[in-house]
Short mmCIF file of C-alpha atoms in Angstrom, two decimals:
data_model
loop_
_atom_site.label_atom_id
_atom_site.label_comp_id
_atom_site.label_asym_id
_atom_site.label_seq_id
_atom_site.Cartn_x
_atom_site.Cartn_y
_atom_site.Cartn_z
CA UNK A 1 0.00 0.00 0.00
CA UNK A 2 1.51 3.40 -0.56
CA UNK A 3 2.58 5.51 1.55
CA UNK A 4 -0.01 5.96 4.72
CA UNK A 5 0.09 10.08 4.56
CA UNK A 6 -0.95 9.78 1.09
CA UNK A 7 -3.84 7.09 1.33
CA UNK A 8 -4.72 9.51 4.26
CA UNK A 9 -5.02 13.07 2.02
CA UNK A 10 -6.99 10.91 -0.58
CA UNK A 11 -9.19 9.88 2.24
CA UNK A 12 -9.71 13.36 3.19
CA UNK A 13 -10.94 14.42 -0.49
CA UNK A 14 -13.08 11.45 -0.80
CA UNK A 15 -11.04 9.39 -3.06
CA UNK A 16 -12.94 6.21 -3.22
CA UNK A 17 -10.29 4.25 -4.76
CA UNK A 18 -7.93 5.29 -1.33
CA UNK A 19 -11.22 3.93 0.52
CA UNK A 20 -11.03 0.45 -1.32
CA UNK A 21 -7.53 -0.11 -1.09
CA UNK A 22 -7.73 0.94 2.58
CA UNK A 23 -10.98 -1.59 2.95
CA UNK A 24 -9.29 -4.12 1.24
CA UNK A 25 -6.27 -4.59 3.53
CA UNK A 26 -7.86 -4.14 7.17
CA UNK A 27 -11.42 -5.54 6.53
CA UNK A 28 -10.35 -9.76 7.19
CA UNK A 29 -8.48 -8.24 9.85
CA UNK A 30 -11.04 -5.97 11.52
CA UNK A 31 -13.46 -9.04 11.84
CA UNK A 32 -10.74 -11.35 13.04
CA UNK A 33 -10.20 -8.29 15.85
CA UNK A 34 -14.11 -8.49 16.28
CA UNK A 35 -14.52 -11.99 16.54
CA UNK A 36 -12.06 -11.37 20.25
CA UNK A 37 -15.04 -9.64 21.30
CA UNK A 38 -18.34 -10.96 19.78
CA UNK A 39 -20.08 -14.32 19.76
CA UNK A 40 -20.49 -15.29 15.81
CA UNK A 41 -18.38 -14.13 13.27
CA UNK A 42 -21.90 -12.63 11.60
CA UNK A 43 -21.39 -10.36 14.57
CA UNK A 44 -17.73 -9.76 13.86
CA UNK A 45 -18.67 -9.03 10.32
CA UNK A 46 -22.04 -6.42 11.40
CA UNK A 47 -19.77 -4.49 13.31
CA UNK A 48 -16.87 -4.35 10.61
CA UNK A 49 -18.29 -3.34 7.87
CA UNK A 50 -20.20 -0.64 10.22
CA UNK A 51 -17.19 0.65 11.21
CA UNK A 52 -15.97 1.16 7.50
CA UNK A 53 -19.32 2.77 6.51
CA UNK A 54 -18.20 5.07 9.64
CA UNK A 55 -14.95 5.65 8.07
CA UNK A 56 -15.66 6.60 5.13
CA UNK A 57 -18.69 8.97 6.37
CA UNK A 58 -15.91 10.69 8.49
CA UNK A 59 -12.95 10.46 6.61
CA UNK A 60 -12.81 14.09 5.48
CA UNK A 61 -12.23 15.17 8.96
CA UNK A 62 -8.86 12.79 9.57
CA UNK A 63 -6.34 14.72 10.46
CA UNK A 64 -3.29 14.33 7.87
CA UNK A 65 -0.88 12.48 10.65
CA UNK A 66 -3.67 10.09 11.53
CA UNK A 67 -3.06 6.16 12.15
CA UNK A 68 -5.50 4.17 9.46
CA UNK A 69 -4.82 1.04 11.80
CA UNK A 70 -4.88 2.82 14.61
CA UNK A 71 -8.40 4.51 14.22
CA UNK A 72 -9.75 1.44 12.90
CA UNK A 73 -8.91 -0.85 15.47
CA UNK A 74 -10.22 1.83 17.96
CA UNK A 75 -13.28 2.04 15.95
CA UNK A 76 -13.89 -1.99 15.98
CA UNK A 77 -13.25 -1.83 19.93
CA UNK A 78 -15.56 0.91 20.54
CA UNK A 79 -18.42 -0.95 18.76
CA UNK A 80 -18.02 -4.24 19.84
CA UNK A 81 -18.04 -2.67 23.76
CA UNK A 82 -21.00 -0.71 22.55
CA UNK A 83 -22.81 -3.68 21.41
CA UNK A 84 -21.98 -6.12 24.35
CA UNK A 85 -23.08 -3.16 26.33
CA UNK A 86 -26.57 -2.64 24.21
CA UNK A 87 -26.73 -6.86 24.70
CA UNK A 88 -26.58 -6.48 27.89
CA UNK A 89 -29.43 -4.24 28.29
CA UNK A 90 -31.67 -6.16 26.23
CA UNK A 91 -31.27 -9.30 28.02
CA UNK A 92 -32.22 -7.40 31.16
CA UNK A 93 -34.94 -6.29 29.75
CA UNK A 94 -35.99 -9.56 28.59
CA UNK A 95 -35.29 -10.87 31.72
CA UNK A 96 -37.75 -8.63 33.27
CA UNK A 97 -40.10 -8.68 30.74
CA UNK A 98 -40.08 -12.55 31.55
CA UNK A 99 -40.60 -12.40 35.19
CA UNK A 100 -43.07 -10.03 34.94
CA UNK A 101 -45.22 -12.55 32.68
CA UNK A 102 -44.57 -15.40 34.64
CA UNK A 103 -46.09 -13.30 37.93
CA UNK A 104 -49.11 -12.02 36.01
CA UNK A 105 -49.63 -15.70 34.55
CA UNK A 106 -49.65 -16.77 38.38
CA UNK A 107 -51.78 -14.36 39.77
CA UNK A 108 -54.05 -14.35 36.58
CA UNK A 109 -54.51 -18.25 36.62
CA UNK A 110 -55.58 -19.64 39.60
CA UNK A 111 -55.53 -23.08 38.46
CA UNK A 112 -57.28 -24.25 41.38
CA UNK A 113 -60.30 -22.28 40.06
CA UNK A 114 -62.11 -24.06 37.50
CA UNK A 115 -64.72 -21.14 37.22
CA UNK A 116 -61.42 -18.85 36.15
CA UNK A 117 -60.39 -21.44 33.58
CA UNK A 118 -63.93 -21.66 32.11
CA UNK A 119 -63.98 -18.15 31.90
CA UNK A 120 -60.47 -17.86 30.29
CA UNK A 121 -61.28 -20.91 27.60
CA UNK A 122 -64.46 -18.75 27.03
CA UNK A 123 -63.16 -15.77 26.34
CA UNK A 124 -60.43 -17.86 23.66
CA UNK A 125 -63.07 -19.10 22.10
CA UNK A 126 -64.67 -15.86 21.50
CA UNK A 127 -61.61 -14.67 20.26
CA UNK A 128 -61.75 -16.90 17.20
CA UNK A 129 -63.42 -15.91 13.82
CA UNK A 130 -67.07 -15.93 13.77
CA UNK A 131 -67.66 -19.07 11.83
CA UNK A 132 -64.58 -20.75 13.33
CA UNK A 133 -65.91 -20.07 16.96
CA UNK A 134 -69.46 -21.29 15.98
CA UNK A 135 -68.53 -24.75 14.48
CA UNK A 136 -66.67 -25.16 17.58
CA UNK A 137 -68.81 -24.25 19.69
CA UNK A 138 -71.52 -26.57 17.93
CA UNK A 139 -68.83 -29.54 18.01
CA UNK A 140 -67.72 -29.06 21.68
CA UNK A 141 -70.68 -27.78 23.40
CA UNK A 142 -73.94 -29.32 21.52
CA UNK A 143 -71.73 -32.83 20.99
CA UNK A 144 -73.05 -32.22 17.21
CA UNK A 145 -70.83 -34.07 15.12
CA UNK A 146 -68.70 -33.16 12.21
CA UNK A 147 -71.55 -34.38 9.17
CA UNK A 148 -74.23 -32.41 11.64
CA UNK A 149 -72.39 -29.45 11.78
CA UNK A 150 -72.13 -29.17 7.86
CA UNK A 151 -75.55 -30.26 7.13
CA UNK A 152 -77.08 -27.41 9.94
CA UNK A 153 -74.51 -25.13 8.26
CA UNK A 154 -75.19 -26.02 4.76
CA UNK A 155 -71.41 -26.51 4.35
CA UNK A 156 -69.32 -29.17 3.56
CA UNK A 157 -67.57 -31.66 5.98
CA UNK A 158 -64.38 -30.81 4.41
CA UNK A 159 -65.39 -26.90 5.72
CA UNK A 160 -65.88 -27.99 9.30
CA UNK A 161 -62.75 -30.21 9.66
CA UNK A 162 -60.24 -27.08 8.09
CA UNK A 163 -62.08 -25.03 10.61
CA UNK A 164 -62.10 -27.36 13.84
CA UNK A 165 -58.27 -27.92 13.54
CA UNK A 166 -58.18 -24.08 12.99
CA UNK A 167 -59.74 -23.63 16.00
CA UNK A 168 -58.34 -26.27 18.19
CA UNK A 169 -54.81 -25.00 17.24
CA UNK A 170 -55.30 -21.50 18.17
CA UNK A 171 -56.59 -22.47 21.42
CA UNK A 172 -53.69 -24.77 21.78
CA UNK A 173 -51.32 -21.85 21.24
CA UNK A 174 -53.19 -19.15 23.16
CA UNK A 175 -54.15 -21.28 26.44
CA UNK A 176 -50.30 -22.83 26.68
CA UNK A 177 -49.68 -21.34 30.08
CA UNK A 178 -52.94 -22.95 31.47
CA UNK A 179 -51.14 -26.51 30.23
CA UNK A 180 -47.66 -25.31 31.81
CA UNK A 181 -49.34 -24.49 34.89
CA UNK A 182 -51.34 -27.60 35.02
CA UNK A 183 -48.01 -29.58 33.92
CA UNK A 184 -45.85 -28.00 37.19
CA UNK A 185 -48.46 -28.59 39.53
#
């Protein structure tokens, strides 16, 4: 690479060709530095090429005697602290997001109360579309079977099977924690 002073002053005039050659002889390096720091190398990578889109945003204002390896490894150090920090925060947040789910599913659930689990299946149920909620209610609640339900419908059998396993998989989903609560008692 020429010399460093001159890659510099073609930094600071936007010389895009300075940029590549630059790019091209610290990038593999910069993520190996990352990857010190980061979990995955996709990681290493992120915050490489960030810090050359950085670069090249503030290259004009480099001062003529500056260190290219210098500032970049500086750069790369800076934002993998930055994003172990940001980490960091999120998984406390998660964290608490967690706990404070878990204590609203145990005070919201008492699973000892079967009247509170009707009412919670209930409300599911009501959740569902229209004609999903009706054949299931006709299926679980009249004991109507499947051909019943289509012939009172005037729909086809095919109709009422799509839409019970609709059904019965949304309420699956959306009454988990009344499973997981039955499950640790």
């Amino acid at each position: 690479m020429e010399n460093e002073e001159v890659i510099v002053n073609r930094l600071i005039n936007k010389d895009k060709r300075a940029f590549e050659l630059v790019f091209n002889q610290y990038y593999n390096v910069m993520v190996l530095y990352a990857s010190r720091f980061m979990d995955t190398r996709a990681e290493a990578e992120e915050i490489a090429q960030d810090v050359f889109v950085k670069f090249w945003e503030k290259c004009e204002s480099l001062s003529e005697d500056s260190s290219i390896k210098s500032y970049l490894y500086r750069s790369v150090h800076n934002s993998c602290l930055n994003s172990i920090k940001h980490d960091k925060v999120k998984d406390g947040y998660r964290q608490h997001v967690i706990h404070v789910m878990e204590s609203s599913y145990q005070t919201e659930i008492d699973e000892n109360d079967p009247d509170v689990i009707r009412e919670r299946i209930h409300k599911e149920i009501d959740k569902l579309p229209p004609r999903c909620a009706e054949i299931f209610k006709l299926s679980r609640f009249e004991g109507l079977k499947y051909q019943e339900i289509a012939d009172h419908l005037s729909i086809s059998v095919k109709t009422v099977e799509v839409q019970m396993g609709k059904a019965l998989k949304v309420l699956r989903e959306s009454l988990q924690d009344l499973k997981n609560l039955r499950d640790a008692s």
